[in-house]
Coordinates of C-alpha atoms in Angstrom, one line a residue:
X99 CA 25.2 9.0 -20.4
X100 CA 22.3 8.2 -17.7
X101 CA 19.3 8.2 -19.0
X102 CA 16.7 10.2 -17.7
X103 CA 13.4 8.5 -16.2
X104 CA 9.9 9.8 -17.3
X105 CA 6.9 9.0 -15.1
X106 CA 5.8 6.2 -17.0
X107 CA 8.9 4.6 -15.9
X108 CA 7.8 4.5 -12.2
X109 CA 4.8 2.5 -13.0
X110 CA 5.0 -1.0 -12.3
X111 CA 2.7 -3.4 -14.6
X112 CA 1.0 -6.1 -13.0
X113 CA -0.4 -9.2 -15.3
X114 CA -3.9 -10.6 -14.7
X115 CA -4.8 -8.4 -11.8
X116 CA -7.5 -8.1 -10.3
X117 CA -8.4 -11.2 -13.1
X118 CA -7.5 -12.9 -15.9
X119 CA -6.2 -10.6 -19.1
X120 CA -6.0 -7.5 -17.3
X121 CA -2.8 -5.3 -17.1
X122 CA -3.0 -3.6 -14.0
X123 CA -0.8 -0.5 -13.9
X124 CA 0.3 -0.1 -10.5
X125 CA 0.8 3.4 -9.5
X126 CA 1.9 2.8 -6.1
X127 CA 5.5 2.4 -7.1
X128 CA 5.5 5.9 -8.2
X129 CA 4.2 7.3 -5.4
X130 CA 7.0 5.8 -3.2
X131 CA 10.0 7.1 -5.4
X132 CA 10.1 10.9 -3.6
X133 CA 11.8 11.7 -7.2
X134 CA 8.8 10.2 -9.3
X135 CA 6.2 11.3 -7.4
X136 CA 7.2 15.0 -7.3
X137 CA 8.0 14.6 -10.7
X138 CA 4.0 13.3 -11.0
X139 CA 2.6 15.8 -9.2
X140 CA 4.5 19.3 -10.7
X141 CA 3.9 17.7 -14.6
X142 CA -0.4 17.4 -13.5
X143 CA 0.3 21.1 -12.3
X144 CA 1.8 22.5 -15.9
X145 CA -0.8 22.9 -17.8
X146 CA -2.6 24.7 -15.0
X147 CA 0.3 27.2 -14.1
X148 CA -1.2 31.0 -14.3
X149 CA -5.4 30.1 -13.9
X150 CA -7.6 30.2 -11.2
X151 CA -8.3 27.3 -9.4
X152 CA -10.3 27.2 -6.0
X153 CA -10.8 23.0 -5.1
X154 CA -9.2 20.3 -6.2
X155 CA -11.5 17.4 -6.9
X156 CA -9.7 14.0 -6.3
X157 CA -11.8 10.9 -7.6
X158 CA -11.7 8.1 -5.2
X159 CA -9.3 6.4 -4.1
X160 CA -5.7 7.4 -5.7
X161 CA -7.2 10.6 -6.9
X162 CA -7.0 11.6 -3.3
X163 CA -3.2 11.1 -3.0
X164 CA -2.9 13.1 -6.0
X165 CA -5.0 15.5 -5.7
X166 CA -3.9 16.0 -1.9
X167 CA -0.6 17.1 -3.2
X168 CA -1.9 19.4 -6.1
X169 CA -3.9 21.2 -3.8
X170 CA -1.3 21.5 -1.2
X171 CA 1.1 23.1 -4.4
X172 CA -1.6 25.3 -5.2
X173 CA -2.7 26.5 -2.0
X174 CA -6.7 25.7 -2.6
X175 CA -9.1 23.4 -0.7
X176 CA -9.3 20.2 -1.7
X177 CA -12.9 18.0 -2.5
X178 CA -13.4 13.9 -2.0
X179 CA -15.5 12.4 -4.7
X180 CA -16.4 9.1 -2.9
X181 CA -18.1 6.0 -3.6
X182 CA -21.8 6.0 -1.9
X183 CA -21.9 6.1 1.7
X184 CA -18.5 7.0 2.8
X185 CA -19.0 10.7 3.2
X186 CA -20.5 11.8 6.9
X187 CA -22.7 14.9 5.2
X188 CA -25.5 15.6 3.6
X189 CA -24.8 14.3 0.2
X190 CA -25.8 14.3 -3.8
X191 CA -25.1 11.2 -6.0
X192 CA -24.6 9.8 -9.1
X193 CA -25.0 7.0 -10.7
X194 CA -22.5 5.8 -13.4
X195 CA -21.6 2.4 -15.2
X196 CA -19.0 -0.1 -15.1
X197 CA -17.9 -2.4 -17.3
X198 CA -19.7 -5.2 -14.9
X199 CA -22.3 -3.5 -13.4
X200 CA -22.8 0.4 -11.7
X201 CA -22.2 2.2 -9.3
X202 CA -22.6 5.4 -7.2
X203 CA -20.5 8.7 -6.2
X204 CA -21.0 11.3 -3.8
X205 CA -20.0 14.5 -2.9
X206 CA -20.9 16.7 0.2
X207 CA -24.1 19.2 -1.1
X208 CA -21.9 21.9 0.5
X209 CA -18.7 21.4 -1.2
X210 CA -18.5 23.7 -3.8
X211 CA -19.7 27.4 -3.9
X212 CA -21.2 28.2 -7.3
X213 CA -18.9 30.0 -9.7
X214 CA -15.6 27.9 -7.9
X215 CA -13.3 26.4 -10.6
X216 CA -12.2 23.5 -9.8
X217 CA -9.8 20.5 -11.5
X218 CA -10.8 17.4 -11.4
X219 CA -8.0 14.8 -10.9
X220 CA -7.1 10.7 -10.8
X221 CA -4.4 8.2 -11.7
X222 CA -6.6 6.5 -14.5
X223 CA -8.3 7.2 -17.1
X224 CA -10.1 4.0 -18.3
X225 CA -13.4 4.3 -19.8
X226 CA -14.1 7.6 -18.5
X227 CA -17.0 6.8 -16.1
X228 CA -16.1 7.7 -13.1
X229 CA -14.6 11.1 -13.9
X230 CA -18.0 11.5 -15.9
X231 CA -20.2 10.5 -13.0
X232 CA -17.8 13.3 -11.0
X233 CA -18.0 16.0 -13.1
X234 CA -21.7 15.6 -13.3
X235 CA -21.9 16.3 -9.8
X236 CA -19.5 19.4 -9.8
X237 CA -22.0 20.4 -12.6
X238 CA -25.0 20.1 -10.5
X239 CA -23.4 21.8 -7.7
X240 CA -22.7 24.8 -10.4
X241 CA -18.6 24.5 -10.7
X242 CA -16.6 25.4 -13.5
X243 CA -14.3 22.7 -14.2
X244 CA -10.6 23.8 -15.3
X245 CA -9.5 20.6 -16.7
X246 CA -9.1 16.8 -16.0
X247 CA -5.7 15.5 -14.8
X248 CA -4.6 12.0 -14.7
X249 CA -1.5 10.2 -14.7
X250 CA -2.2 7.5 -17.0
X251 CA -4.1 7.3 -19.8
X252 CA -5.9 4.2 -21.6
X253 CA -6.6 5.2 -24.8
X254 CA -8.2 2.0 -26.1
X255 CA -11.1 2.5 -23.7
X256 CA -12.2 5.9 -25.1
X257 CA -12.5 7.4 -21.3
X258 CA -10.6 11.0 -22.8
X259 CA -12.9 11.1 -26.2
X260 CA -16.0 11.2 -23.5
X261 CA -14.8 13.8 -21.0
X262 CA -13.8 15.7 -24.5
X263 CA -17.6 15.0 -25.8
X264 CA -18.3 16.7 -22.9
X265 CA -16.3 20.1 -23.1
X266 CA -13.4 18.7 -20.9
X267 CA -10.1 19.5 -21.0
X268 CA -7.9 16.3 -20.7
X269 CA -4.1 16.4 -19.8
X270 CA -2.3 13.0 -19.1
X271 CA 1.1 12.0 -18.4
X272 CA 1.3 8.7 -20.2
X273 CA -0.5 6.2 -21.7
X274 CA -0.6 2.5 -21.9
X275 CA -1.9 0.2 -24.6
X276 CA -4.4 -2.5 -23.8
X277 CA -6.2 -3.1 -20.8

C-alpha cells in the first residue's frame, strides 16, 4: 500500500540557515510539487468554505504566493502587506519586533473599504509578529479579519497564542518543533 503524502511532507528542512541552530523549513519545495501545492492551497481554504471573504491579505514575501492562489480560488481581490518602502501609494505603517531588532509594514491607505472581511495569510507562523503588525493595520483601516492561515506552525515560539490573545482565529497545516 502507498502511502499517502501530507503537506508537511513537501517541506524540506534546512540545518543552520540563515545561521547557526536554526531549522529553516523551506517551503519552496512544496510550492514546486503541482500535487503539494494544490494540496496547500485547498486545505488553507477549508476552514473558510461557506463565509464571506472580500481580500486576501498575504504577508510579505511567501504569503503572496499563497495568498495569490487563495484569492484566485475564491474569486476576491487580493492585498500586499509589505515591508516599508516597497509599496508605490500612499501608505500606513507599523512598527513590530523581531527577535533581533524591528521592523516596519505597510499597506496602501486605500486598500481596504471598511466593513471588508478579509483573511489574513503566510507560510509561517513564528513568533507571531509579523501577522500581528498586519492585522493591526487591517484594524486601523477598519477590516474584519475572517481568520489567519499559515502552512506551518511553530508552536514553541507562541506566534498562534498571540494572534488568539487577540481574537484571531488560527488554522495551520502542520507544525514543526524547535526553531
Amino acid at each position: 500500500m502507498i502511502a499517502t503524502k501530507t503537506v508537511k511532507d513537501y517541506i524540506r528542512t534546512i540545518v543552520d540557515f540563515p545561521h547557526e541552530g536554526i531549522m529553516f523549513r523551506d517551503v519552496t519545495t512544496l510550492f514546486a510539487d503541482p500535487r503539494g501545492f494544490r494540496m496547500a492551497i485547498d486545505q488553507m481554504l477549508h476552514p473558510y468554505a461557506g463565509q464571506r471573504i472580500d481580500k486576501v491579505v498575504g504577508l510579505e514575501a511567501r504569503g503572496f504566493i499563497i495568498g495569490g492562489a487563495i484569492a484566485h480560488q475564491l474569486g476576491t481581490g487580493f492585498v500586499p502587506i509589505r515591508k516599508k518602502g516597497k509599496l508605490p501609494g500612499t501608505t500606513i505603517s507599523q512598527e513590530y519586533t523581531l527577535e533581533y531588532g524591528e521592523a516596519i509594514v505597510e499597506i496602501h491607505d486605500d486598500a481596504i473599504t471598511p466593513g471588508e472581511t478579509v483573511l489574513v495569510i503566510d507560510d509561517l507562523l513564528a513568533t507571531g509578529g509579523t501577522a500581528e503588525a498586519g492585522i493591526k493595520l487591517l484594524e486601523r483601516l477598519g477590516a474584519t479579519i475572517v481568520g489567519c492561515a499559515f502552512i506551518i506552525d511553530l508552536p514553541e515560539l507562541g506566534g498562534r497564542e498571540k494572534l488568539t490573545q487577540m481574537g484571531m482565529e488560527v488554522h495551520a497545516l502542520c507544525e514543526f518543533e524547535g526553531l
